[in-house]
Amino acid sequence: VFELAFTPDRDHPEPLYRQLGAYLRALIEADRLPAGAKLPATRELAASLGLSRTTVSLVYDELIGAGLLTAHVGQGTFVAARAAKAATVRLTAVQPATSRGFVWSGLLAQRARALALPSRLLPVTSTPPRFDFRGGQVDCTTLPTGELRRAFTDAITSHLAELASDRDPRGWAPLRRAIARYLVARGIACDAGEVAVVNGAQQAIDLVARVLLDPGDTVVLEQPGYFGATLAFTAAQAHLVGVRVDEDGLRIDDLARVLRARRAKLVYATPASQSPTGAVLSAERRHALLALADEHQVPIFEDDYDSELRYEGAPIAALKTLDRAGQVIYAGTFSKVLLPGLRVGYVVAARPLLEKMVLARWNADVGTSMIPQAALATLLETGGLERHLRRMRKVYAARLAAMLATLDETMPEGTVWTRPRGGHGVWLTLPPGVDPAALAHDAGAAAIAYTRGDAFYADGRGTEHVHLSFAALTPDAIREGISLFAALVRERAARRRRRSRR
Amino acid sequence: VFELAFTPDRDHPEPLYRQLGAYLRALIEADRLPAGAKLPATRELAASLGLSRTTVSLVYDELIGAGLLTAHVGQGTFVAARAAKAATVRLTAVQPATSRGFVWSGLLAQRARALALPSRLLPVTSTPPRFDFRGGQVDCTTLPTGELRRAFTDAITSHLAELASDRDPRGWAPLRRAIARYLVARGIACDAGEVAVVNGAQQAIDLVARVLLDPGDTVVLEQPGYFGATLAFTAAQAHLVGVRVDEDGLRIDDLARVLRARRAKLVYATPASQSPTGAVLSAERRHALLALADEHQVPIFEDDYDSELRYEGAPIAALKTLDRAGQVIYAGTFSKVLLPGLRVGYVVAARPLLEKMVLARWNADVGTSMIPQAALATLLETGGLERHLRRMRKVYAARLAAMLATLDETMPEGTVWTRPRGGHGVWLTLPPGVDPAALAHDAGAAAIAYTRGDAFYADGRGTEHVHLSFAALTPDAIREGISLFAALVRERAARRRRRSRR
């Protein structure tokens, strides 16, 4: 007697008869239902699974048609004969795991309590918004499909054997060499031995947390600041201390006070394009930051996530270029400039630290997927990435211009926003008195999506801010969407004025 | 004045003149050297970089030829004119980071001290071995290049827009559905909502450690056992307690004693094919394991890393199929059956736990690379993976047979080894008195590589064992390599006998 389990999944897009059919087919093809085995009668199986008899008959008929089952009138339905001993099959319905008995809540680690995800990162439910101003999106029409296809094909055709046998946890050597060369344009002098390939800048942050931070250790970061860093350092049970930012980036006076007050293990910063304000850290502050870090012997994590996207003025050299002592950990990613979801980035650090990060990395997930690594090496070496970047700088410059012009034309008095010369978006401060929750509700009803400012604060502050990314929409859609959003802001601001007049 | 850094990398395969040329070219193309800027004289630059003057002249001449530089007799060499202000360029040689001043050792976290990597996992140095019996390798001639190329091309051509906009941290929904269907053949009833895509089984282990283990928590695991689990749980600062294994797998009597003696947070096991012995956990022990886990309310991590590779007898149902309470965390990977370095695996767990793992996963690296996810979904849906598996089962069965037959014929008395009916390798115990370190030295000299037994123990035991993988070599190479290895073992055993006779 074989006892097998099938759970009808009523939330699944596939109809139940196809689920059951796929289940039985897979069992037969995997030889888990031996030839000659007798299946339950349709009535019996339908009852035990809570399905209609028609559904079960449909499944049996299809499998008979496919030659996997045979029906003998008056005897029943059998797994089609190959040479094997007969057996009786019993199918039982199993409750899905959600309703099972094991109690997990008491087992979770202390350190798992800090795990959280800003709501904006959760999977999008039903309908996609009409105007998507959230970050991390791209306009799919701008993707370099042909270049990517050629690079991936070349990786499989020309390099599969090497890729299959590579076991260097730092990443594929040709890609590390190509990255070292790519970084020359950022002014960074490093050799391939100081580069490790990681799954995007987020993994670099996590690995630094793994090797530098014990619970309670202090990390200093910008506030507002990149939520991925806040999440990873919080999960590492670090003590997070925020430093304010202004139009010249991270405030050095704040940082100096913090570093005098407590021993910090790490300073996390986004000098080229402060996340989310887009401010560029001034030259004076760069030197001051390095001097402070040297004085207090604190490493700096430079998250250089999108400095390639610069539309005006000279490119900004990385902070790392000024790093004489080797205390800057430099991380970048190809997700922002090429494809979200590619999950290939890099980290450049002094060897003693990088070696530890690579050990932690092996434990975490062994290494970055090899075929994307090889495809990226090709895109870097053939200039395909540079070509795409040149194109995207023009595309994004036009979108930024459209967003700024429309904000100028349509936003009510009292609204303030940044005027970045690079990056993906604008950081906006709502007029005093506008209720952020009510506005978010209005925007949702109008199919406008954006990132709420509090996502960039560790402590729930920042609701008066909004981050608007222009990456995923055409200039026309940006003009339409921003005008619509401005009308909602005006309406909420007017409502507030009427109320205060009463 | 621009001050730029270039480090000649004398270990790099590229000659120095090409390194310098690439550096200058990248700077000019990235507009970091403005048009009209004057370069240092060849003599001056050669001296400051420690290169010959000929090398520098060669670089300048090439860049002049490429139209990027211009030479004016008697005046010097300049960045080729576009409209821009002139500047003087100063190039300085920078010391590589290894010799820089920052002291990292005092900054490393307590928890980073436990990080280590068995030497077998370190990058292979100079020449690859002639007979490679180490695990995690494949014979490159068996890779399904055509299937992979079609699947990746299809992912980019047909799904790039969806892949670029997907933001579900559990993984791409079509792949999760395909995995749920694939697992039916392992007897596992789950829906796509209970499946998360991860970067191989190793990441599943790491994520479970992140959400279940605080420092000092007890994890019970097989000894010998999979080194990746030992490394990840050690890095999580868990207290590791070993349980012996025999020809029926994990010893339940040991486990019962351990669980009575101390509160454990997790039991890690490889029921289908014990790593490294290949033992199949008996049906009786499976029921006993689940009963014990239920009694003590301990979750079980089932690492089902290669159960698809079964060459004789019925396929083995997963332990998860018997899991009524939902306390088994089930993980698998496509690395072993398809391509090492693909880094796509999956974990099936009850929703309360899986939700926490997915949060930890976002912090760790956001998600698995999307293009490989889509390619795998195609390989699963079109049957490409199943076809490859059917072929590889035959290929590996022949290799296993060749290895066992050659061991029978050539190994000296006193040598013992397992006779698995699946998996990738054989676990061998050397005859008493053979010095493992001396044998490893002999093997290295004969270009034979294998995994030393102590890699599978957390405490340095196991040196009398050797793990021999047959995956990467043809039957002929296996016969030749094993015969050669057996001769080395015989020689060492004889030497020992001679010595003891004296």
Short mmCIF file of C-alpha atoms in Angstrom, two decimals, chain B residues 3-229:
data_model
loop_
_atom_site.label_atom_id
_atom_site.label_comp_id
_atom_site.label_asym_id
_atom_site.label_seq_id
_atom_site.Cartn_x
_atom_site.Cartn_y
_atom_site.Cartn_z
CA GLU B 3 46.34 63.98 -8.92
CA LEU B 4 45.59 60.48 -10.02
CA ALA B 5 46.65 57.11 -8.76
CA PHE B 6 47.91 54.15 -10.73
CA THR B 7 49.27 50.98 -9.19
CA PRO B 8 51.36 48.75 -11.47
CA ASP B 9 50.22 45.18 -10.69
CA ARG B 10 53.17 42.94 -11.39
CA ASP B 11 51.22 39.75 -10.57
CA HIS B 12 48.59 40.53 -13.17
CA PRO B 13 48.65 38.44 -16.37
CA GLU B 14 48.47 41.63 -18.43
CA PRO B 15 51.78 43.36 -19.20
CA LEU B 16 52.37 46.66 -17.42
CA TYR B 17 52.19 48.78 -20.57
CA ARG B 18 48.68 47.48 -21.22
CA GLN B 19 47.64 48.14 -17.63
CA LEU B 20 48.84 51.73 -17.83
CA GLY B 21 47.31 52.15 -21.27
CA ALA B 22 43.92 50.86 -20.07
CA TYR B 23 44.11 53.13 -17.04
CA LEU B 24 44.78 56.29 -19.07
CA ARG B 25 42.25 55.35 -21.73
CA ALA B 26 39.53 54.82 -19.10
CA LEU B 27 40.31 58.17 -17.50
CA ILE B 28 40.13 60.01 -20.81
CA GLU B 29 36.95 58.25 -21.93
CA ALA B 30 35.32 58.98 -18.59
CA ASP B 31 36.26 62.67 -18.95
CA ARG B 32 38.36 62.57 -15.83
CA LEU B 33 41.33 63.82 -17.85
CA PRO B 34 40.03 66.94 -19.59
CA ALA B 35 41.00 67.72 -23.15
CA GLY B 36 44.14 69.84 -23.36
CA ALA B 37 45.51 68.51 -20.08
CA LYS B 38 49.27 68.08 -20.25
CA LEU B 39 50.68 64.69 -19.35
CA PRO B 40 53.95 64.22 -17.50
CA ALA B 41 57.07 63.67 -19.61
CA THR B 42 57.79 60.00 -20.27
CA ARG B 43 61.00 60.12 -18.23
CA GLU B 44 59.22 61.68 -15.25
CA LEU B 45 56.25 59.29 -15.30
CA ALA B 46 58.51 56.26 -15.76
CA ALA B 47 60.52 57.26 -12.71
CA SER B 48 57.50 57.88 -10.47
CA LEU B 49 55.86 54.58 -11.41
CA GLY B 50 59.02 52.51 -11.40
CA LEU B 51 58.56 51.56 -15.07
CA SER B 52 60.99 51.79 -17.96
CA ARG B 53 60.81 54.83 -20.17
CA THR B 54 60.21 52.57 -23.18
CA THR B 55 57.06 51.23 -21.54
CA VAL B 56 55.65 54.70 -20.99
CA SER B 57 56.55 55.80 -24.52
CA LEU B 58 54.82 52.73 -25.90
CA VAL B 59 51.64 53.67 -23.99
CA TYR B 60 51.72 57.30 -25.14
CA ASP B 61 52.33 56.26 -28.76
CA GLU B 62 49.38 53.87 -28.68
CA LEU B 63 47.06 56.49 -27.25
CA ILE B 64 48.28 59.05 -29.80
CA GLY B 65 47.52 56.45 -32.47
CA ALA B 66 44.05 56.02 -31.02
CA GLY B 67 43.46 59.76 -31.21
CA LEU B 68 43.16 60.15 -27.44
CA LEU B 69 46.44 62.03 -26.96
CA THR B 70 48.32 64.52 -29.15
CA ALA B 71 52.05 65.24 -29.13
CA HIS B 72 53.44 68.73 -29.78
CA VAL B 73 57.16 68.67 -30.45
CA GLY B 74 59.04 70.59 -27.80
CA GLN B 75 55.91 71.09 -25.68
CA GLY B 76 54.86 67.61 -24.55
CA THR B 77 51.90 65.24 -24.72
CA PHE B 78 48.32 66.43 -24.23
CA VAL B 79 44.85 64.93 -23.95
CA ALA B 80 43.38 65.32 -27.44
CA ALA B 81 41.50 68.57 -27.83
CA ARG B 82 37.80 68.80 -27.33
CA ALA B 83 36.48 72.05 -25.81
CA ALA B 84 37.65 72.19 -22.20
CA LYS B 85 39.96 74.05 -19.92
CA ALA B 86 43.53 72.91 -19.63
CA ALA B 87 44.99 71.38 -16.53
CA THR B 88 48.21 69.75 -15.48
CA VAL B 89 48.12 66.06 -14.73
CA ARG B 90 50.25 64.56 -12.04
CA LEU B 91 50.43 60.79 -11.77
CA THR B 92 51.67 59.14 -8.64
CA ALA B 93 52.32 55.51 -7.82
CA VAL B 94 50.17 54.26 -4.96
CA GLN B 95 51.12 51.41 -2.69
CA PRO B 96 48.69 48.48 -2.83
CA ALA B 97 46.33 48.28 0.13
CA THR B 98 48.14 45.38 1.76
CA SER B 99 50.92 47.66 2.86
CA ARG B 100 48.66 50.46 4.07
CA GLY B 101 48.39 51.58 7.64
CA PHE B 102 44.91 50.77 8.92
CA VAL B 103 44.86 48.00 11.55
CA TRP B 104 41.88 45.72 11.01
CA SER B 105 42.65 42.89 13.41
CA GLY B 106 41.50 44.78 16.50
CA LEU B 107 38.22 45.71 14.84
CA LEU B 108 36.95 42.28 13.87
CA ALA B 109 33.81 41.11 15.64
CA GLN B 110 33.91 38.32 18.21
CA ARG B 111 31.66 36.36 15.92
CA ALA B 112 34.10 36.75 13.03
CA ARG B 113 36.69 34.72 14.92
CA ALA B 114 34.82 31.50 14.19
CA LEU B 115 35.07 32.04 10.45
CA ALA B 116 37.14 29.42 8.69
CA LEU B 117 37.18 27.58 5.42
CA PRO B 118 38.39 24.00 5.00
CA SER B 119 41.47 24.17 2.84
CA ARG B 120 39.76 22.11 0.15
CA LEU B 121 37.46 25.05 -0.57
CA LEU B 122 40.20 27.54 -1.22
CA PRO B 123 40.88 28.47 -4.81
CA VAL B 124 42.97 25.91 -6.60
CA THR B 125 46.45 27.29 -7.15
CA SER B 126 48.63 26.61 -10.21
CA THR B 127 47.84 23.37 -12.06
CA PRO B 128 44.56 21.47 -11.83
CA PRO B 129 45.00 17.88 -10.60
CA ARG B 130 44.99 15.06 -13.14
CA PHE B 131 42.57 12.94 -11.10
CA ASP B 132 40.11 15.19 -9.34
CA PHE B 133 38.10 13.18 -6.80
CA ARG B 134 37.06 16.26 -4.80
CA GLY B 135 33.35 16.97 -4.39
CA GLY B 136 31.42 19.79 -6.03
CA GLN B 137 33.02 19.20 -9.42
CA VAL B 138 31.38 18.00 -12.61
CA ASP B 139 32.71 16.58 -15.81
CA CYS B 140 32.31 19.53 -18.14
CA THR B 141 31.57 17.31 -21.14
CA THR B 142 28.28 16.26 -19.53
CA LEU B 143 26.86 19.77 -19.16
CA PRO B 144 23.62 20.47 -21.08
CA THR B 145 25.03 23.50 -22.89
CA GLY B 146 22.30 23.66 -25.53
CA GLU B 147 19.43 23.36 -23.04
CA LEU B 148 20.97 26.01 -20.82
CA ARG B 149 21.56 28.41 -23.69
CA ARG B 150 17.97 28.03 -24.88
CA ALA B 151 16.58 28.51 -21.38
CA PHE B 152 18.65 31.65 -20.68
CA THR B 153 17.89 33.11 -24.11
CA ASP B 154 14.20 32.50 -23.55
CA ALA B 155 14.36 34.17 -20.15
CA ILE B 156 15.86 37.33 -21.64
CA THR B 157 13.77 37.38 -24.81
CA SER B 158 10.39 36.56 -23.29
CA HIS B 159 10.51 37.61 -19.66
CA LEU B 160 13.00 40.47 -19.18
CA ALA B 161 10.37 43.10 -18.41
CA GLU B 162 8.70 40.93 -15.75
CA LEU B 163 12.08 39.95 -14.32
CA ALA B 164 13.14 43.58 -14.09
CA SER B 165 10.04 44.65 -12.20
CA ASP B 166 9.62 41.65 -9.90
CA ARG B 167 10.10 42.49 -6.24
CA ASP B 168 8.91 39.38 -4.41
CA PRO B 169 11.70 38.45 -1.97
CA ARG B 170 10.47 34.82 -1.97
CA GLY B 171 11.59 34.43 -5.57
CA TRP B 172 9.96 34.49 -8.99
CA ALA B 173 6.43 33.12 -8.75
CA PRO B 174 6.60 30.92 -11.90
CA LEU B 175 9.75 29.27 -10.55
CA ARG B 176 8.19 28.74 -7.13
CA ARG B 177 5.20 27.09 -8.81
CA ALA B 178 7.49 24.92 -10.94
CA ILE B 179 9.45 23.89 -7.84
CA ALA B 180 6.24 23.00 -5.97
CA ARG B 181 5.32 20.78 -8.89
CA TYR B 182 8.83 19.31 -9.10
CA LEU B 183 8.67 18.39 -5.42
CA VAL B 184 5.55 16.32 -5.99
CA ALA B 185 7.93 13.70 -7.37
CA ARG B 186 9.64 13.71 -3.97
CA GLY B 187 6.24 13.11 -2.40
CA ILE B 188 6.06 16.61 -0.96
CA ALA B 189 2.71 18.33 -1.02
CA CYS B 190 3.24 22.07 -0.84
CA ASP B 191 1.99 25.10 -2.67
CA ALA B 192 4.11 27.89 -4.11
CA GLY B 193 3.46 30.03 -1.03
CA GLU B 194 5.45 27.63 1.12
CA VAL B 195 8.46 27.72 -1.23
CA ALA B 196 11.21 30.34 -1.20
CA VAL B 197 13.98 30.48 -3.80
CA VAL B 198 17.45 30.81 -2.25
CA ASN B 199 21.06 30.78 -3.49
CA GLY B 200 21.51 27.05 -3.05
CA ALA B 201 20.96 24.89 0.03
CA GLN B 202 23.83 26.71 1.78
CA GLN B 203 21.80 29.91 1.97
CA ALA B 204 18.85 27.98 3.39
CA ILE B 205 21.13 26.75 6.18
CA ASP B 206 22.41 30.26 6.82
CA LEU B 207 18.90 31.76 6.90
CA VAL B 208 17.66 29.14 9.35
CA ALA B 209 20.65 29.98 11.55
CA ARG B 210 19.74 33.67 11.33
CA VAL B 211 16.16 33.22 12.44
CA LEU B 212 16.44 30.31 14.90
CA LEU B 213 19.85 30.57 16.54
CA ASP B 214 21.20 32.93 19.16
CA PRO B 215 24.82 32.54 20.30
CA GLY B 216 25.12 29.45 22.49
CA ASP B 217 21.99 27.73 21.15
CA THR B 218 22.39 24.02 20.52
CA VAL B 219 22.34 22.49 17.03
CA VAL B 220 22.50 18.72 16.66
CA LEU B 221 24.13 17.40 13.50
CA GLU B 222 25.56 14.24 12.00
CA GLN B 223 29.29 13.55 12.50
CA PRO B 224 30.76 13.05 10.01
CA GLY B 225 28.51 15.57 8.35
CA TYR B 226 28.29 18.23 5.67
CA PHE B 227 31.03 20.81 6.29
CA GLY B 228 28.93 23.70 4.92
CA ALA B 229 26.41 23.20 7.73
#
